[in-house]
Short mmCIF file of C-alpha atoms and ligand atoms in Angstrom, two decimals:
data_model
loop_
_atom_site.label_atom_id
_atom_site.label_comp_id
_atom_site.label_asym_id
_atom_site.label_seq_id
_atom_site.Cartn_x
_atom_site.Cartn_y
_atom_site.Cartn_z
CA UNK F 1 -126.74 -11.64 110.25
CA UNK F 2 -125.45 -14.54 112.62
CA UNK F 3 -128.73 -16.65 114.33
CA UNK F 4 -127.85 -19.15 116.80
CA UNK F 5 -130.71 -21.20 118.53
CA UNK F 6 -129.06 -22.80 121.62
CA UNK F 7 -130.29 -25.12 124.39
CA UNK F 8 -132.57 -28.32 125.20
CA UNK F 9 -135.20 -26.03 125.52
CA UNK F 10 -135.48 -25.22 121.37
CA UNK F 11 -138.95 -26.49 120.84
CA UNK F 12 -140.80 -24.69 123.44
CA UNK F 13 -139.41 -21.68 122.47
CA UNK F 14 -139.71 -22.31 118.58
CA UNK F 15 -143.56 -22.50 120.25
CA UNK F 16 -143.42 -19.91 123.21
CA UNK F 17 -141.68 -17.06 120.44
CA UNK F 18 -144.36 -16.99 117.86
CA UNK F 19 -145.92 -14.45 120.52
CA UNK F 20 -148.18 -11.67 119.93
CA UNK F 21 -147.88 -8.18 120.98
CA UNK F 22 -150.79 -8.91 123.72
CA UNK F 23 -147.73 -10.86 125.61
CA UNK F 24 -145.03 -9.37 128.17
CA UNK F 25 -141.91 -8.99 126.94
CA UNK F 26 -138.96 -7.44 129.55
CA UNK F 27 -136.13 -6.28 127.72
CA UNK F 28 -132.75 -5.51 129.29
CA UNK F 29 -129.95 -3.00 127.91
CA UNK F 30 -126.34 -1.98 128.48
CA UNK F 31 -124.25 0.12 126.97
CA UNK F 32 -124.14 -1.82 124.09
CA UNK F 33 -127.26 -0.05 123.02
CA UNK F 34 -125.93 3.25 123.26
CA UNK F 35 -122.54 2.58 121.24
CA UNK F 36 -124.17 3.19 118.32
CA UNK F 37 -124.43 6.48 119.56
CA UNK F 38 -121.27 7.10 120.41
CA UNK F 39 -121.53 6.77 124.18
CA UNK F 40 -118.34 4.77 125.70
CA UNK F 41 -119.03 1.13 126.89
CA UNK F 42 -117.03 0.03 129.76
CA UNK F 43 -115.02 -3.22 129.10
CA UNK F 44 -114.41 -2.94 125.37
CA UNK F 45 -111.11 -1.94 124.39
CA UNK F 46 -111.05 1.87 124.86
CA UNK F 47 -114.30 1.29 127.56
CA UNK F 48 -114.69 3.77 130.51
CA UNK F 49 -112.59 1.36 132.80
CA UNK F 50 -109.96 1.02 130.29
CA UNK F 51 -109.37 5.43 131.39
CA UNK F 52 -110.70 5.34 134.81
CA UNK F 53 -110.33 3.03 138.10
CA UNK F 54 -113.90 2.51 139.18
CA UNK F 55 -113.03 1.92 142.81
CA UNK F 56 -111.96 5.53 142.35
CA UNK F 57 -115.04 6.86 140.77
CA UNK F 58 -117.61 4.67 140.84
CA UNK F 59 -117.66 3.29 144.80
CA UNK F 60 -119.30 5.30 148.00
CA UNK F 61 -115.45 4.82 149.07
CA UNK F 62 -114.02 6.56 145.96
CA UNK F 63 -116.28 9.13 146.63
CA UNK F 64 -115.78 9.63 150.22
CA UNK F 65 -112.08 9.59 149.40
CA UNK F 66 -112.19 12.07 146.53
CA UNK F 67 -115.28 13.83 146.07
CA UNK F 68 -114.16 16.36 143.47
CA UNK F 69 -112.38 13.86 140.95
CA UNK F 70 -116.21 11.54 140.57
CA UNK F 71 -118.24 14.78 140.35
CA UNK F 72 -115.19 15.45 137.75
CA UNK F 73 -116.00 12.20 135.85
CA UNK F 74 -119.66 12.43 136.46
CA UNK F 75 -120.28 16.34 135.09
CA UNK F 76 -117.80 15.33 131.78
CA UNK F 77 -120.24 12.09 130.95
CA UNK F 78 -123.30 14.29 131.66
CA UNK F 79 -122.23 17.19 129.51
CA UNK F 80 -121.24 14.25 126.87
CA UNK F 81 -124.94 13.53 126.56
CA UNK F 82 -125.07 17.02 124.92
CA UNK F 83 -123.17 15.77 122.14
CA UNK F 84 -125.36 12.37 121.45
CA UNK F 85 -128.56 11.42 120.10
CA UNK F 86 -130.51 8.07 119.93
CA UNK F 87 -130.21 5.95 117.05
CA UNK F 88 -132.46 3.32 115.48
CA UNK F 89 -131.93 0.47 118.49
CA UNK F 90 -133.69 3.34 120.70
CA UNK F 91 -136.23 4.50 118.81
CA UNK F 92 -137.42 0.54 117.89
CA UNK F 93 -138.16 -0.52 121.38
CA UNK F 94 -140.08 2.62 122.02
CA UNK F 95 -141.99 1.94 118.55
CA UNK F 96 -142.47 -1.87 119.97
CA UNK F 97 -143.34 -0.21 123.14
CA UNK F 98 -146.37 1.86 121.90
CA UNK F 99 -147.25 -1.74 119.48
CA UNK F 100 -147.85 -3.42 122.76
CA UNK F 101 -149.53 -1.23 124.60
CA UNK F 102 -151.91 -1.12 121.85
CA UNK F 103 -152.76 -4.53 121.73
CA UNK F 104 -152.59 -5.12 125.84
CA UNK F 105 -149.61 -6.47 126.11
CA UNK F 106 -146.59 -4.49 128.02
CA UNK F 107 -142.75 -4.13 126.87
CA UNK F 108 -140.88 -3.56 130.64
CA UNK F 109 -137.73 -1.68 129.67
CA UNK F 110 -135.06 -2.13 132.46
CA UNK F 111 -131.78 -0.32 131.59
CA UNK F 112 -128.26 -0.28 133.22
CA UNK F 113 -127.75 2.54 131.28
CA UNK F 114 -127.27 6.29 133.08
CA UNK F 115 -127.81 8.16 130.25
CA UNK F 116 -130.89 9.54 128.73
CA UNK F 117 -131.06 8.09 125.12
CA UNK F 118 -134.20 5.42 125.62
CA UNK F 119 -136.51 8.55 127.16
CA UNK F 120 -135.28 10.86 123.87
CA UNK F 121 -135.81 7.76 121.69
CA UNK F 122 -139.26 8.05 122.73
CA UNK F 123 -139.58 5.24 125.45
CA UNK F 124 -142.28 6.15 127.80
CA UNK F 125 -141.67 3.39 130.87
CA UNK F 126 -137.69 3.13 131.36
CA UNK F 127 -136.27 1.52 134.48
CA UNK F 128 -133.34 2.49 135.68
CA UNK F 129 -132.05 0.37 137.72
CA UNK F 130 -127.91 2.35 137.95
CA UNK F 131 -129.82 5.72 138.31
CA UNK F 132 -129.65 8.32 136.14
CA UNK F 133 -126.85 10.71 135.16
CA UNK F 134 -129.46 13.82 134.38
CA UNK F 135 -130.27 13.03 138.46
CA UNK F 136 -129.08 14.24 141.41
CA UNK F 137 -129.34 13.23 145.01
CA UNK F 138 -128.70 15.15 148.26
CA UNK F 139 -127.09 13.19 150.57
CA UNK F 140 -128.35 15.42 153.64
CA UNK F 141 -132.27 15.67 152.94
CA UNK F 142 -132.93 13.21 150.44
CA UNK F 143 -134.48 15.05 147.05
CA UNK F 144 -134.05 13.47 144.80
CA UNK F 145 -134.08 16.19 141.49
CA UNK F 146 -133.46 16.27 137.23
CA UNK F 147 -129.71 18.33 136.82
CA UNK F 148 -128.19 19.35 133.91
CA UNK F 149 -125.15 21.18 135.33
CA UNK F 150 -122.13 20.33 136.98
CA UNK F 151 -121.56 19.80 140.34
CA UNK F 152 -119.07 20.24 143.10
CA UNK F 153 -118.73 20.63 146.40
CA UNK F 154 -119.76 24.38 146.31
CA UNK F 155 -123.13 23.36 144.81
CA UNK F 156 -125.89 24.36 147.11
CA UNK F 157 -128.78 22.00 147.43
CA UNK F 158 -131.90 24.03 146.34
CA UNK F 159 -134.11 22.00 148.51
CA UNK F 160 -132.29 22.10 152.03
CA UNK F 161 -129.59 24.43 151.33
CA UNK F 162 -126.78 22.71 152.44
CA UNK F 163 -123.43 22.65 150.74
CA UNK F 164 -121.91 20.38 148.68
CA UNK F 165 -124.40 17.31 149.70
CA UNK F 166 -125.59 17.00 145.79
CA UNK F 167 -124.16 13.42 144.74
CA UNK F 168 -124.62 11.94 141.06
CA UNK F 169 -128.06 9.92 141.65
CA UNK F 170 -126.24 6.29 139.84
CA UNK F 171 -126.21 3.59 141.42
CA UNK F 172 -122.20 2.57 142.44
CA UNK F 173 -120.50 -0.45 143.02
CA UNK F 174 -121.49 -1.93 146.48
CA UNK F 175 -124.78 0.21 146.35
CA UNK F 176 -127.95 -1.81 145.43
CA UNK F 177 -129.56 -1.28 141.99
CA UNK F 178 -133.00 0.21 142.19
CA UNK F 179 -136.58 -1.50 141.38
CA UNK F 180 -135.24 -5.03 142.02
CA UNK F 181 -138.38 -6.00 143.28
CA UNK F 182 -140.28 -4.94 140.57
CA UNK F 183 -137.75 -6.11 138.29
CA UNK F 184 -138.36 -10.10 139.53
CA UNK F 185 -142.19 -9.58 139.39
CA UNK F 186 -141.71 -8.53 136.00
CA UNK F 187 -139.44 -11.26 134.85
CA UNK F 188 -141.63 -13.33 136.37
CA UNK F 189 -144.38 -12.63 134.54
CA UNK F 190 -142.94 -12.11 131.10
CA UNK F 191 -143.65 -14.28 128.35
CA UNK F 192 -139.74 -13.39 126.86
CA UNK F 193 -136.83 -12.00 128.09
CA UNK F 194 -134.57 -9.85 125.78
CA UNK F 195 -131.07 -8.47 126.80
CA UNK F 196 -129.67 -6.24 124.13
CA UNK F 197 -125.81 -4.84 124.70
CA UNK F 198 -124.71 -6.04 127.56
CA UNK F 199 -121.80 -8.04 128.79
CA UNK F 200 -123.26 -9.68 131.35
CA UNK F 201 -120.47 -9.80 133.31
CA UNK F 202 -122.17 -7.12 136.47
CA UNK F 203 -124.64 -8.43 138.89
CA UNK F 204 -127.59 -8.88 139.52
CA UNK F 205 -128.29 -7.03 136.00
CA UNK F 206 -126.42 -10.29 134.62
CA UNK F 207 -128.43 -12.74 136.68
CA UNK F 208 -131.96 -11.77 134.84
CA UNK F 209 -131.22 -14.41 132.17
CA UNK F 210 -130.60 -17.11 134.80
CA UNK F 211 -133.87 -15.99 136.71
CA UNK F 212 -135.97 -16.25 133.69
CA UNK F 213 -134.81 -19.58 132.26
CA UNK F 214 -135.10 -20.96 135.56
CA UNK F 215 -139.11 -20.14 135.09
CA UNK F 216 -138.83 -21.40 131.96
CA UNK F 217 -139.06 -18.11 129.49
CA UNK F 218 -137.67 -17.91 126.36
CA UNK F 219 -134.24 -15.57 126.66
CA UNK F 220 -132.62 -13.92 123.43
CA UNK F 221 -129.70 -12.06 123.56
CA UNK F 222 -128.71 -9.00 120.52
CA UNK F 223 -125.19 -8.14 121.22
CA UNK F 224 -121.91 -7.20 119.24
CA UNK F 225 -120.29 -10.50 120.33
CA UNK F 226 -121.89 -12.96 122.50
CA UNK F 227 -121.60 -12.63 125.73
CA UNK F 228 -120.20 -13.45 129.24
CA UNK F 229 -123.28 -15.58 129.60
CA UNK F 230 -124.43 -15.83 126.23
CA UNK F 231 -124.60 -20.14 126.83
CA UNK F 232 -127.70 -19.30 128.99
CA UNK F 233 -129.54 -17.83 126.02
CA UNK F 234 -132.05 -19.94 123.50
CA UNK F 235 -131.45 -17.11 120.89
CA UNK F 236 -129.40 -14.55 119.66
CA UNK F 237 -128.21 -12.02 117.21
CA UNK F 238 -124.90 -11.04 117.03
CA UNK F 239 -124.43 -7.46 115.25
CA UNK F 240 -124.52 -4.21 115.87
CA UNK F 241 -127.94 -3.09 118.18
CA UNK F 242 -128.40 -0.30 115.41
CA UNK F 243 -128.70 -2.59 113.13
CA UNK F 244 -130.30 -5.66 114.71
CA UNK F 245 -133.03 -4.33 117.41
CA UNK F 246 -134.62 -2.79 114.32
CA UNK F 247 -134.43 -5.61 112.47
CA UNK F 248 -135.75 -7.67 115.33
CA UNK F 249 -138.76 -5.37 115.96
CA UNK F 250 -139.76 -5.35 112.33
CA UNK F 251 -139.83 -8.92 112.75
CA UNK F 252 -142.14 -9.27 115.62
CA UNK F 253 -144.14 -6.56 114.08
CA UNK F 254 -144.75 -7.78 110.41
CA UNK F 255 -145.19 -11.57 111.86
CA UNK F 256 -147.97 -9.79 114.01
CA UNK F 257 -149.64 -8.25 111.56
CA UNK F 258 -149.44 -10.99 108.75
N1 APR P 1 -124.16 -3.05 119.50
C1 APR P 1 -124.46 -4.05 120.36
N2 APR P 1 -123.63 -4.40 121.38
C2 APR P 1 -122.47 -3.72 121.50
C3 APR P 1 -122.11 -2.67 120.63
C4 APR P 1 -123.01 -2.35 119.58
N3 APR P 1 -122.76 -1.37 118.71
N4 APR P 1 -120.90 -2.22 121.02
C5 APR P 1 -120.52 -2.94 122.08
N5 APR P 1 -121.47 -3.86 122.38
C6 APR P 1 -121.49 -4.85 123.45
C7 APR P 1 -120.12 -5.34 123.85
O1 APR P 1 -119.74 -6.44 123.04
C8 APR P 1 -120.35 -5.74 125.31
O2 APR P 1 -120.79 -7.09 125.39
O3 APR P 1 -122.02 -4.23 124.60
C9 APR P 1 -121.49 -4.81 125.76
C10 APR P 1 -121.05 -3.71 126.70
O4 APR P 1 -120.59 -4.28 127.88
P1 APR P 1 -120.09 -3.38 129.10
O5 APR P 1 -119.13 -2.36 128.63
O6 APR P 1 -119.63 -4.30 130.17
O7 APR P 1 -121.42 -2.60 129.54
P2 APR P 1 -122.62 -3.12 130.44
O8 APR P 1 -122.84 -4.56 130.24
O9 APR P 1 -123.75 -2.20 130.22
O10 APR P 1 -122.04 -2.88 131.89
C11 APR P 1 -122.86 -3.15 133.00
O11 APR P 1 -121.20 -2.25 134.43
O12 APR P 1 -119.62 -0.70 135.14
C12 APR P 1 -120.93 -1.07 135.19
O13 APR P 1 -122.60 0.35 135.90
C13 APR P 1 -121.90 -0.01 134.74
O14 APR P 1 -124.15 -0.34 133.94
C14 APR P 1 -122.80 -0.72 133.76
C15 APR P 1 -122.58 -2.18 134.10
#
């Protein structure tokens, strides 16, 4: 296990981390988390965007240009989540979750993730703020509904009946994330800030870190490698999340309870 304490701000947050389970904590993921899982990442060798242009799939101008190739590239990663479960990274911050709740404090899970693995991990709150990929949107009345199947341009919204109006409900490049407002209050209130698996290289997801140090919360990072902005972090872990959210939990809990 590699532990690197960085930053002039070390001894308020050796002070400020001995926290109890009646703080806030916010906790941030990427796909990172899900690796373990087998779900792609994007930018690491063999990522998403290493196979696919995103300006072709991933932009309201990639899909206005060619609607059949993103529902294409959106029904193969929702049929992929078939094929995956959640590992122990999941299922520990829906254990630390339930830990908090218990003792009044709150764990705010934001996620850029699309897929489902935090909910089936057992996570009861999870914010996602890129959508969802089990979610579908109709681009003619609104509804926003849970879909498991394909789509394509033949699909008939069951709410307003129109054709072919059903578009993947994630958010894409040049779209605004969802819940940013409730995402600042959060920060702003949270005693620590935890981003677990992500590169930190796609805003405003990658700007949380510089938000909450600016208010002067503790920030820990649990990644493979460090990342983009890993200098802006007072803490981190560097290992697989599998492996080191557990360990981290376990941790917090046992230090609670001792
Ligand atoms: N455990 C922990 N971290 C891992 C693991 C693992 N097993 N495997 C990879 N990582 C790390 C990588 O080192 C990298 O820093 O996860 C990070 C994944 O980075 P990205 O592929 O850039 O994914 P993410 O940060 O979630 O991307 C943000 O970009 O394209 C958009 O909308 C997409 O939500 C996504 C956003």
């Amino acid at each position: 296990m590699n532990v690197t304490m960085r930053g002039l701000l070390r001894p308020v947050i050796l002070i400020r981390c001995h926290m109890d389970l009646s703080s806030n904590i916010v906790v941030l993921t990427g796909a990172g988390i899900s690796a373990d899982s087998g779900v792609a990442t994007f930018r690491d060798s063999g990522g998403i965007w290493a196979k696919y242009d995103y300006r072709e799939v991933a932009t309201p101008e990639g899909y206005a240009a060619n609607p059949t190739l993103v529902h294409e590239f959106y029904n193969l990663r929702r049929s992929g989540l078939n094929e995956v479960e959640p590992n122990a990274a999941h299922q520990a911050l829906a254990k630390l979750e339930i830990a908090m709740a218990d003792a009044g404090g709150s764990l705010t899970l934001v996620t850029q993730n699309v897929d489902d693995l935090h909910e089936r991990g057992g996570s009861k709150s999870v914010w996602h703020m890129h959508g969802e990929l089990r979610k579908v949107r109709c681009t003619a009345c609104g509804q926003i509904r849970h879909w498991q199947q394909d789509l394509s341009l033949k699909t008939e919204c069951p709410a307003c009946h129109a054709l072919g109006t059903l578009r993947p409900h994630i958010v894409w490049f040049g779209e605004m994330p969802m819940l940013m407002d409730e995402i600042a209050e959060a920060i702003a209130n949270a005693d620590q800030f935890v981003s677990i698996g992500t590169s930190g290289s796609v805003y405003p997801a990658a700007g949380f870190v510089g938000e909450a140090r600016s208010l002067g919360i503790p920030c820990m990072e649990i990644n493979l490698e460090p990342s983009e902005n890993a200098y802006l972090f007072d803490a981190a872990f560097y290992g697989p999340a599998a492996e080191q959210v557990p360990l981290w939990v376990e941790r917090l809990l046992s230090s609670v309870s001792r």
